PDB file of C-alpha atoms in Angstrom:
ATOM      1  CA  LYS I1297       8.327  83.610  94.913  1.00  0.00           C
ATOM      2  CA  GLN I1298       9.069  81.401  91.950  1.00  0.00           C
ATOM      3  CA  GLU I1299      12.503  79.777  91.992  1.00  0.00           C
ATOM      4  CA  VAL I1300      13.987  77.649  89.243  1.00  0.00           C
ATOM      5  CA  THR I1301      16.814  75.221  89.944  1.00  0.00           C
ATOM      6  CA  GLN I1302      19.039  73.310  87.579  1.00  0.00           C
ATOM      7  CA  ILE I1303      21.320  70.623  88.942  1.00  0.00           C
ATOM      8  CA  PRO I1304      24.127  69.901  88.215  1.00  0.00           C
ATOM      9  CA  ALA I1305      25.656  73.212  87.188  1.00  0.00           C
ATOM     10  CA  ALA I1306      28.001  71.485  84.748  1.00  0.00           C
ATOM     11  CA  LEU I1307      28.248  68.156  82.956  1.00  0.00           C
ATOM     12  CA  SER I1308      30.980  66.669  80.764  1.00  0.00           C
ATOM     13  CA  VAL I1309      30.220  63.574  78.680  1.00  0.00           C
ATOM     14  CA  PRO I1310      31.687  61.656  75.728  1.00  0.00           C
ATOM     15  CA  GLU I1311      30.087  62.008  72.333  1.00  0.00           C
ATOM     16  CA  GLY I1312      27.155  59.702  71.608  1.00  0.00           C
ATOM     17  CA  GLU I1313      25.651  59.568  75.089  1.00  0.00           C
ATOM     18  CA  ASN I1314      21.967  60.159  75.690  1.00  0.00           C
ATOM     19  CA  LEU I1315      21.526  62.950  78.212  1.00  0.00           C
ATOM     20  CA  VAL I1316      18.880  64.067  80.673  1.00  0.00           C
ATOM     21  CA  LEU I1317      18.955  67.649  81.954  1.00  0.00           C
ATOM     22  CA  ASN I1318      16.819  68.454  84.960  1.00  0.00           C
ATOM     23  CA  CYS I1319      14.899  71.549  85.950  1.00  0.00           C
ATOM     24  CA  SER I1320      12.712  72.093  89.008  1.00  0.00           C
ATOM     25  CA  PHE I1321      10.477  75.001  89.974  1.00  0.00           C
ATOM     26  CA  THR I1322       8.771  75.871  93.235  1.00  0.00           C
ATOM     27  CA  ASP I1323       5.385  77.229  92.109  1.00  0.00           C
ATOM     28  CA  SER I1324       3.355  74.985  89.832  1.00  0.00           C
ATOM     29  CA  ALA I1325       1.089  77.846  88.661  1.00  0.00           C
ATOM     30  CA  ILE I1326       2.965  78.474  85.437  1.00  0.00           C
ATOM     31  CA  TYR I1327       1.884  79.544  81.965  1.00  0.00           C
ATOM     32  CA  ASN I1328       4.678  77.708  80.187  1.00  0.00           C
ATOM     33  CA  LEU I1329       8.193  76.387  80.475  1.00  0.00           C
ATOM     34  CA  GLN I1330      10.965  77.000  77.974  1.00  0.00           C
ATOM     35  CA  TRP I1331      14.355  75.463  77.397  1.00  0.00           C
ATOM     36  CA  PHE I1332      17.042  77.690  75.938  1.00  0.00           C
ATOM     37  CA  ARG I1333      20.576  77.195  74.718  1.00  0.00           C
ATOM     38  CA  GLN I1334      23.296  79.806  75.144  1.00  0.00           C
ATOM     39  CA  ASP I1335      26.657  79.658  73.399  1.00  0.00           C
ATOM     40  CA  PRO I1336      29.574  81.562  74.980  1.00  0.00           C
ATOM     41  CA  GLY I1337      29.222  85.321  74.634  1.00  0.00           C
ATOM     42  CA  LYS I1338      25.955  85.023  72.741  1.00  0.00           C
ATOM     43  CA  GLY I1339      22.266  85.425  73.328  1.00  0.00           C
ATOM     44  CA  LEU I1340      19.722  82.695  74.023  1.00  0.00           C
ATOM     45  CA  THR I1341      18.209  80.398  71.460  1.00  0.00           C
ATOM     46  CA  SER I1342      14.802  78.946  72.261  1.00  0.00           C
ATOM     47  CA  LEU I1343      14.841  75.156  71.930  1.00  0.00           C
ATOM     48  CA  LEU I1344      11.419  74.059  73.119  1.00  0.00           C
ATOM     49  CA  LEU I1345       8.381  75.663  74.730  1.00  0.00           C
ATOM     50  CA  ILE I1346       5.869  73.559  76.652  1.00  0.00           C
ATOM     51  CA  GLN I1347       2.517  75.126  77.475  1.00  0.00           C
ATOM     52  CA  SER I1348       1.136  74.428  80.955  1.00  0.00           C
ATOM     53  CA  SER I1349      -1.514  72.143  79.469  1.00  0.00           C
ATOM     54  CA  GLN I1350       1.055  70.020  77.610  1.00  0.00           C
ATOM     55  CA  ARG I1351       3.186  67.134  78.830  1.00  0.00           C
ATOM     56  CA  GLU I1352       6.006  67.180  76.306  1.00  0.00           C
ATOM     57  CA  GLN I1353       7.452  68.688  73.159  1.00  0.00           C
ATOM     58  CA  THR I1354       9.914  67.245  70.653  1.00  0.00           C
ATOM     59  CA  SER I1355      12.283  68.782  68.134  1.00  0.00           C
ATOM     60  CA  GLY I1356      14.791  66.582  66.358  1.00  0.00           C
ATOM     61  CA  ARG I1357      17.065  64.944  68.926  1.00  0.00           C
ATOM     62  CA  LEU I1358      15.508  66.987  71.742  1.00  0.00           C
ATOM     63  CA  ASN I1359      12.547  66.027  73.877  1.00  0.00           C
ATOM     64  CA  ALA I1360      11.290  68.051  76.820  1.00  0.00           C
ATOM     65  CA  SER I1361       8.741  66.887  79.347  1.00  0.00           C
ATOM     66  CA  LEU I1362       6.774  68.802  81.945  1.00  0.00           C
ATOM     67  CA  ASP I1363       5.256  67.568  85.193  1.00  0.00           C
ATOM     68  CA  LYS I1364       3.561  70.625  86.679  1.00  0.00           C
ATOM     69  CA  SER I1365       2.272  68.909  89.788  1.00  0.00           C
ATOM     70  CA  SER I1366       5.766  67.902  90.886  1.00  0.00           C
ATOM     71  CA  GLY I1367       7.393  71.083  89.578  1.00  0.00           C
ATOM     72  CA  ARG I1368       9.792  69.310  87.257  1.00  0.00           C
ATOM     73  CA  SER I1369      10.909  69.335  83.654  1.00  0.00           C
ATOM     74  CA  THR I1370      13.518  67.294  81.855  1.00  0.00           C
ATOM     75  CA  LEU I1371      15.300  67.923  78.574  1.00  0.00           C
ATOM     76  CA  TYR I1372      16.405  64.745  76.852  1.00  0.00           C
ATOM     77  CA  ILE I1373      19.194  64.984  74.272  1.00  0.00           C
ATOM     78  CA  ALA I1374      19.669  61.878  72.158  1.00  0.00           C
ATOM     79  CA  ALA I1375      23.048  60.834  70.738  1.00  0.00           C
ATOM     80  CA  SER I1376      24.916  63.901  71.957  1.00  0.00           C
ATOM     81  CA  GLN I1377      27.414  65.624  69.651  1.00  0.00           C
ATOM     82  CA  PRO I1378      30.264  68.084  70.299  1.00  0.00           C
ATOM     83  CA  GLY I1379      28.096  70.781  68.712  1.00  0.00           C
ATOM     84  CA  ASP I1380      25.642  70.353  71.589  1.00  0.00           C
ATOM     85  CA  SER I1381      28.220  71.875  73.938  1.00  0.00           C
ATOM     86  CA  ALA I1382      26.634  75.002  75.402  1.00  0.00           C
ATOM     87  CA  THR I1383      24.839  76.238  78.499  1.00  0.00           C
ATOM     88  CA  TYR I1384      21.241  75.078  78.742  1.00  0.00           C
ATOM     89  CA  LEU I1385      18.757  77.223  80.634  1.00  0.00           C
ATOM     90  CA  CYS I1386      15.289  76.415  81.823  1.00  0.00           C
ATOM     91  CA  ALA I1387      12.757  79.211  82.367  1.00  0.00           C
ATOM     92  CA  VAL I1388       9.162  79.324  83.558  1.00  0.00           C
ATOM     93  CA  GLN I1389       6.647  82.025  82.776  1.00  0.00           C
ATOM     94  CA  SER I1390       4.445  82.717  85.755  1.00  0.00           C
ATOM     95  CA  TRP I1391       2.637  85.415  87.664  1.00  0.00           C
ATOM     96  CA  GLU I1392       5.215  87.003  89.905  1.00  0.00           C
ATOM     97  CA  GLY I1393       4.972  90.151  91.990  1.00  0.00           C
ATOM     98  CA  GLY I1394       1.843  91.411  90.263  1.00  0.00           C
ATOM     99  CA  SER I1395       2.865  90.712  86.679  1.00  0.00           C
ATOM    100  CA  GLU I1396       3.925  87.993  84.277  1.00  0.00           C
ATOM    101  CA  LYS I1397       7.609  87.217  84.332  1.00  0.00           C
ATOM    102  CA  LEU I1398      10.022  84.730  82.842  1.00  0.00           C
ATOM    103  CA  VAL I1399      12.087  83.283  85.690  1.00  0.00           C
ATOM    104  CA  PHE I1400      15.309  81.522  84.743  1.00  0.00           C
ATOM    105  CA  GLY I1401      17.420  78.843  86.326  1.00  0.00           C
ATOM    106  CA  LYS I1402      21.152  79.491  86.449  1.00  0.00           C
ATOM    107  CA  GLY I1403      21.817  77.036  83.681  1.00  0.00           C
ATOM    108  CA  MET I1404      23.767  73.869  83.150  1.00  0.00           C
ATOM    109  CA  LYS I1405      27.024  73.990  81.196  1.00  0.00           C
ATOM    110  CA  LEU I1406      27.278  70.943  78.952  1.00  0.00           C
ATOM    111  CA  THR I1407      30.530  69.793  77.360  1.00  0.00           C
ATOM    112  CA  VAL I1408      30.386  66.942  74.863  1.00  0.00           C
ATOM    113  CA  ASN I1409      33.845  65.541  74.171  1.00  0.00           C
ATOM    114  CA  PRO I1410      34.717  64.033  70.768  1.00  0.00           C
TER     115      PRO I1410
ATOM    116  CA  LYS J1196      13.169  87.231  58.729  1.00  0.00           C
ATOM    117  CA  ALA J1197      15.781  89.272  60.611  1.00  0.00           C
ATOM    118  CA  GLY J1198      16.282  88.390  64.257  1.00  0.00           C
ATOM    119  CA  VAL J1199      16.464  90.634  67.280  1.00  0.00           C
ATOM    120  CA  THR J1200      19.325  93.107  67.009  1.00  0.00           C
ATOM    121  CA  GLN J1201      21.074  94.938  69.817  1.00  0.00           C
ATOM    122  CA  THR J1202      23.496  97.817  69.642  1.00  0.00           C
ATOM    123  CA  PRO J1203      26.173  98.348  70.634  1.00  0.00           C
ATOM    124  CA  ARG J1204      27.548  94.862  71.204  1.00  0.00           C
ATOM    125  CA  TYR J1205      30.225  96.017  73.627  1.00  0.00           C
ATOM    126  CA  LEU J1206      30.527  99.038  75.891  1.00  0.00           C
ATOM    127  CA  ILE J1207      33.102 100.193  78.403  1.00  0.00           C
ATOM    128  CA  LYS J1208      32.082 102.941  80.816  1.00  0.00           C
ATOM    129  CA  THR J1209      33.329 104.339  84.105  1.00  0.00           C
ATOM    130  CA  ARG J1210      31.493 104.613  87.385  1.00  0.00           C
ATOM    131  CA  GLY J1211      29.028 107.467  87.541  1.00  0.00           C
ATOM    132  CA  GLN J1212      28.447 107.652  83.801  1.00  0.00           C
ATOM    133  CA  GLN J1213      25.196 106.759  82.111  1.00  0.00           C
ATOM    134  CA  VAL J1214      24.579 104.427  79.203  1.00  0.00           C
ATOM    135  CA  THR J1215      21.838 103.777  76.643  1.00  0.00           C
ATOM    136  CA  LEU J1216      21.361 100.406  74.984  1.00  0.00           C
ATOM    137  CA  SER J1217      19.169  99.771  71.959  1.00  0.00           C
ATOM    138  CA  CYS J1218      17.078  96.804  70.863  1.00  0.00           C
ATOM    139  CA  SER J1219      15.226  96.261  67.582  1.00  0.00           C
ATOM    140  CA  PRO J1220      12.669  93.448  67.782  1.00  0.00           C
ATOM    141  CA  ILE J1221      11.690  91.000  65.098  1.00  0.00           C
ATOM    142  CA  SER J1222       9.357  92.625  62.590  1.00  0.00           C
ATOM    143  CA  GLY J1223       5.761  92.332  63.793  1.00  0.00           C
ATOM    144  CA  HIS J1224       6.705  91.707  67.422  1.00  0.00           C
ATOM    145  CA  ARG J1225       5.258  94.280  69.776  1.00  0.00           C
ATOM    146  CA  SER J1226       6.604  93.091  73.113  1.00  0.00           C
ATOM    147  CA  VAL J1227      10.206  93.747  74.164  1.00  0.00           C
ATOM    148  CA  SER J1228      11.700  92.493  77.419  1.00  0.00           C
ATOM    149  CA  TRP J1229      15.082  93.300  78.931  1.00  0.00           C
ATOM    150  CA  TYR J1230      17.246  91.034  81.099  1.00  0.00           C
ATOM    151  CA  GLN J1231      20.509  91.361  82.966  1.00  0.00           C
ATOM    152  CA  GLN J1232      22.836  88.359  83.040  1.00  0.00           C
ATOM    153  CA  THR J1233      25.716  88.076  85.519  1.00  0.00           C
ATOM    154  CA  PRO J1234      27.737  85.040  86.617  1.00  0.00           C
ATOM    155  CA  GLY J1235      26.516  85.372  90.189  1.00  0.00           C
ATOM    156  CA  GLN J1236      22.814  86.135  89.737  1.00  0.00           C
ATOM    157  CA  GLY J1237      22.161  84.519  86.380  1.00  0.00           C
ATOM    158  CA  LEU J1238      19.449  85.989  84.179  1.00  0.00           C
ATOM    159  CA  GLN J1239      17.205  88.525  85.868  1.00  0.00           C
ATOM    160  CA  PHE J1240      14.189  90.254  84.402  1.00  0.00           C
ATOM    161  CA  LEU J1241      14.414  94.040  84.162  1.00  0.00           C
ATOM    162  CA  PHE J1242      11.208  95.168  82.428  1.00  0.00           C
ATOM    163  CA  GLU J1243       8.871  94.547  79.533  1.00  0.00           C
ATOM    164  CA  TYR J1244       7.395  97.046  77.101  1.00  0.00           C
ATOM    165  CA  PHE J1245       4.334  96.538  74.951  1.00  0.00           C
ATOM    166  CA  SER J1246       2.855  99.179  72.655  1.00  0.00           C
ATOM    167  CA  GLU J1247       5.107 101.886  74.129  1.00  0.00           C
ATOM    168  CA  THR J1248       3.987 101.149  77.687  1.00  0.00           C
ATOM    169  CA  GLN J1249       5.904  99.435  80.450  1.00  0.00           C
ATOM    170  CA  ARG J1250       3.845  96.374  81.226  1.00  0.00           C
ATOM    171  CA  ASN J1251       6.008  94.514  83.722  1.00  0.00           C
ATOM    172  CA  LYS J1252       8.928  95.457  85.927  1.00  0.00           C
ATOM    173  CA  GLY J1253      11.533  93.477  87.830  1.00  0.00           C
ATOM    174  CA  ASN J1254      13.242  94.319  91.097  1.00  0.00           C
ATOM    175  CA  PHE J1255      15.872  96.789  89.946  1.00  0.00           C
ATOM    176  CA  PRO J1256      16.555 100.302  91.245  1.00  0.00           C
ATOM    177  CA  GLY J1257      15.205 103.372  89.499  1.00  0.00           C
ATOM    178  CA  ARG J1258      18.596 103.941  87.844  1.00  0.00           C
ATOM    179  CA  PHE J1259      17.419 101.379  85.306  1.00  0.00           C
ATOM    180  CA  SER J1260      14.800 102.715  82.951  1.00  0.00           C
ATOM    181  CA  GLY J1261      13.546 102.066  79.482  1.00  0.00           C
ATOM    182  CA  ARG J1262      11.189 103.120  76.764  1.00  0.00           C
ATOM    183  CA  GLN J1263       9.641 101.817  73.607  1.00  0.00           C
ATOM    184  CA  PHE J1264       8.989 103.705  70.397  1.00  0.00           C
ATOM    185  CA  SER J1265       6.055 103.480  68.010  1.00  0.00           C
ATOM    186  CA  ASN J1266       8.024 101.113  65.735  1.00  0.00           C
ATOM    187  CA  SER J1267       8.513  98.769  68.751  1.00  0.00           C
ATOM    188  CA  ARG J1268      12.224  99.514  69.019  1.00  0.00           C
ATOM    189  CA  SER J1269      13.271  99.835  72.643  1.00  0.00           C
ATOM    190  CA  GLU J1270      16.008 101.547  74.573  1.00  0.00           C
ATOM    191  CA  MET J1271      17.299 100.860  78.038  1.00  0.00           C
ATOM    192  CA  ASN J1272      19.100 103.480  80.103  1.00  0.00           C
ATOM    193  CA  VAL J1273      21.253 103.030  83.180  1.00  0.00           C
ATOM    194  CA  SER J1274      22.242 106.169  85.042  1.00  0.00           C
ATOM    195  CA  THR J1275      25.001 106.665  87.611  1.00  0.00           C
ATOM    196  CA  LEU J1276      26.724 103.415  86.695  1.00  0.00           C
ATOM    197  CA  GLU J1277      28.127 101.180  89.413  1.00  0.00           C
ATOM    198  CA  LEU J1278      30.738  98.433  89.153  1.00  0.00           C
ATOM    199  CA  GLY J1279      28.015  95.868  89.801  1.00  0.00           C
ATOM    200  CA  ASP J1280      26.182  96.927  86.646  1.00  0.00           C
ATOM    201  CA  SER J1281      28.805  95.111  84.574  1.00  0.00           C
ATOM    202  CA  ALA J1282      26.830  92.402  82.822  1.00  0.00           C
ATOM    203  CA  LEU J1283      25.448  91.058  79.588  1.00  0.00           C
ATOM    204  CA  TYR J1284      22.190  92.855  78.825  1.00  0.00           C
ATOM    205  CA  LEU J1285      19.800  90.866  76.706  1.00  0.00           C
ATOM    206  CA  CYS J1286      16.598  91.892  75.068  1.00  0.00           C
ATOM    207  CA  ALA J1287      13.909  89.573  73.793  1.00  0.00           C
ATOM    208  CA  SER J1288      10.892  90.130  71.607  1.00  0.00           C
ATOM    209  CA  SER J1289       7.620  88.281  71.278  1.00  0.00           C
ATOM    210  CA  ARG J1290       4.180  88.752  69.806  1.00  0.00           C
ATOM    211  CA  PRO J1291       1.450  89.996  72.129  1.00  0.00           C
ATOM    212  CA  SER J1292       1.296  87.362  74.787  1.00  0.00           C
ATOM    213  CA  GLY J1293      -1.233  85.759  77.042  1.00  0.00           C
ATOM    214  CA  GLY J1294       1.736  84.206  78.762  1.00  0.00           C
ATOM    215  CA  SER J1295       2.262  81.657  76.035  1.00  0.00           C
ATOM    216  CA  ASP J1296       4.583  83.138  73.432  1.00  0.00           C
ATOM    217  CA  THR J1297       8.146  82.136  72.732  1.00  0.00           C
ATOM    218  CA  GLN J1298      10.663  84.869  73.421  1.00  0.00           C
ATOM    219  CA  TYR J1299      13.377  85.465  70.833  1.00  0.00           C
ATOM    220  CA  PHE J1300      16.611  86.846  72.205  1.00  0.00           C
ATOM    221  CA  GLY J1301      19.165  89.174  70.722  1.00  0.00           C
ATOM    222  CA  PRO J1302      22.934  88.628  71.009  1.00  0.00           C
ATOM    223  CA  GLY J1303      23.227  91.009  73.939  1.00  0.00           C
ATOM    224  CA  THR J1304      25.259  94.058  74.861  1.00  0.00           C
ATOM    225  CA  ARG J1305      28.286  93.389  77.045  1.00  0.00           C
ATOM    226  CA  LEU J1306      28.670  96.332  79.451  1.00  0.00           C
ATOM    227  CA  THR J1307      31.854  96.722  81.457  1.00  0.00           C
ATOM    228  CA  VAL J1308      31.967  99.384  84.169  1.00  0.00           C
ATOM    229  CA  LEU J1309      35.447 100.396  85.346  1.00  0.00           C
TER     230      LEU J1309
END
């Protein structure tokens, strides 16, 4: 059974720091991995999607890498800003229980202090 | 392009009642997935509909059901509500997938069961 873990559950940093968010998964047979952002009381916003054949994806100040063999992904946020404060979720799409499913980690709550 | 919309945004029900939630996908998207988000369990996959057929199903009891209409709009129904059904219910739409499409999430419906 696929399990996705994000450690730590929360992180508080001063503005301007470069951040690395970690995600690990137990089954390397994945179709893709996605990073999402969730603001309080709102839905999820897709940040980056990495296909299983790719190693990384970049968007603005965000860079996500994928190492399938070790079951790890990292989301790098450069020069963090207070507006980056949110919960960040990692999810893998894989074959689970006879069908494709998106399996989520429990998220990491990021607070960037001005 | 309009995003995924969900109605209602907030619901308060009592135990034993039933509830129907609605999701309108992004125009042109034919796949709709439903998720339950709680503080304890995080985001859990409920089911996915594609072309009016349930394609995937998570591990939820039969009280949770859904359907999809010919215009791709989807409804989710929960019968005989329990206190533990209190959660944020999110729907997501995507184009037909081979396991590689980004999912776009709606803002969610916050269900409180008293």
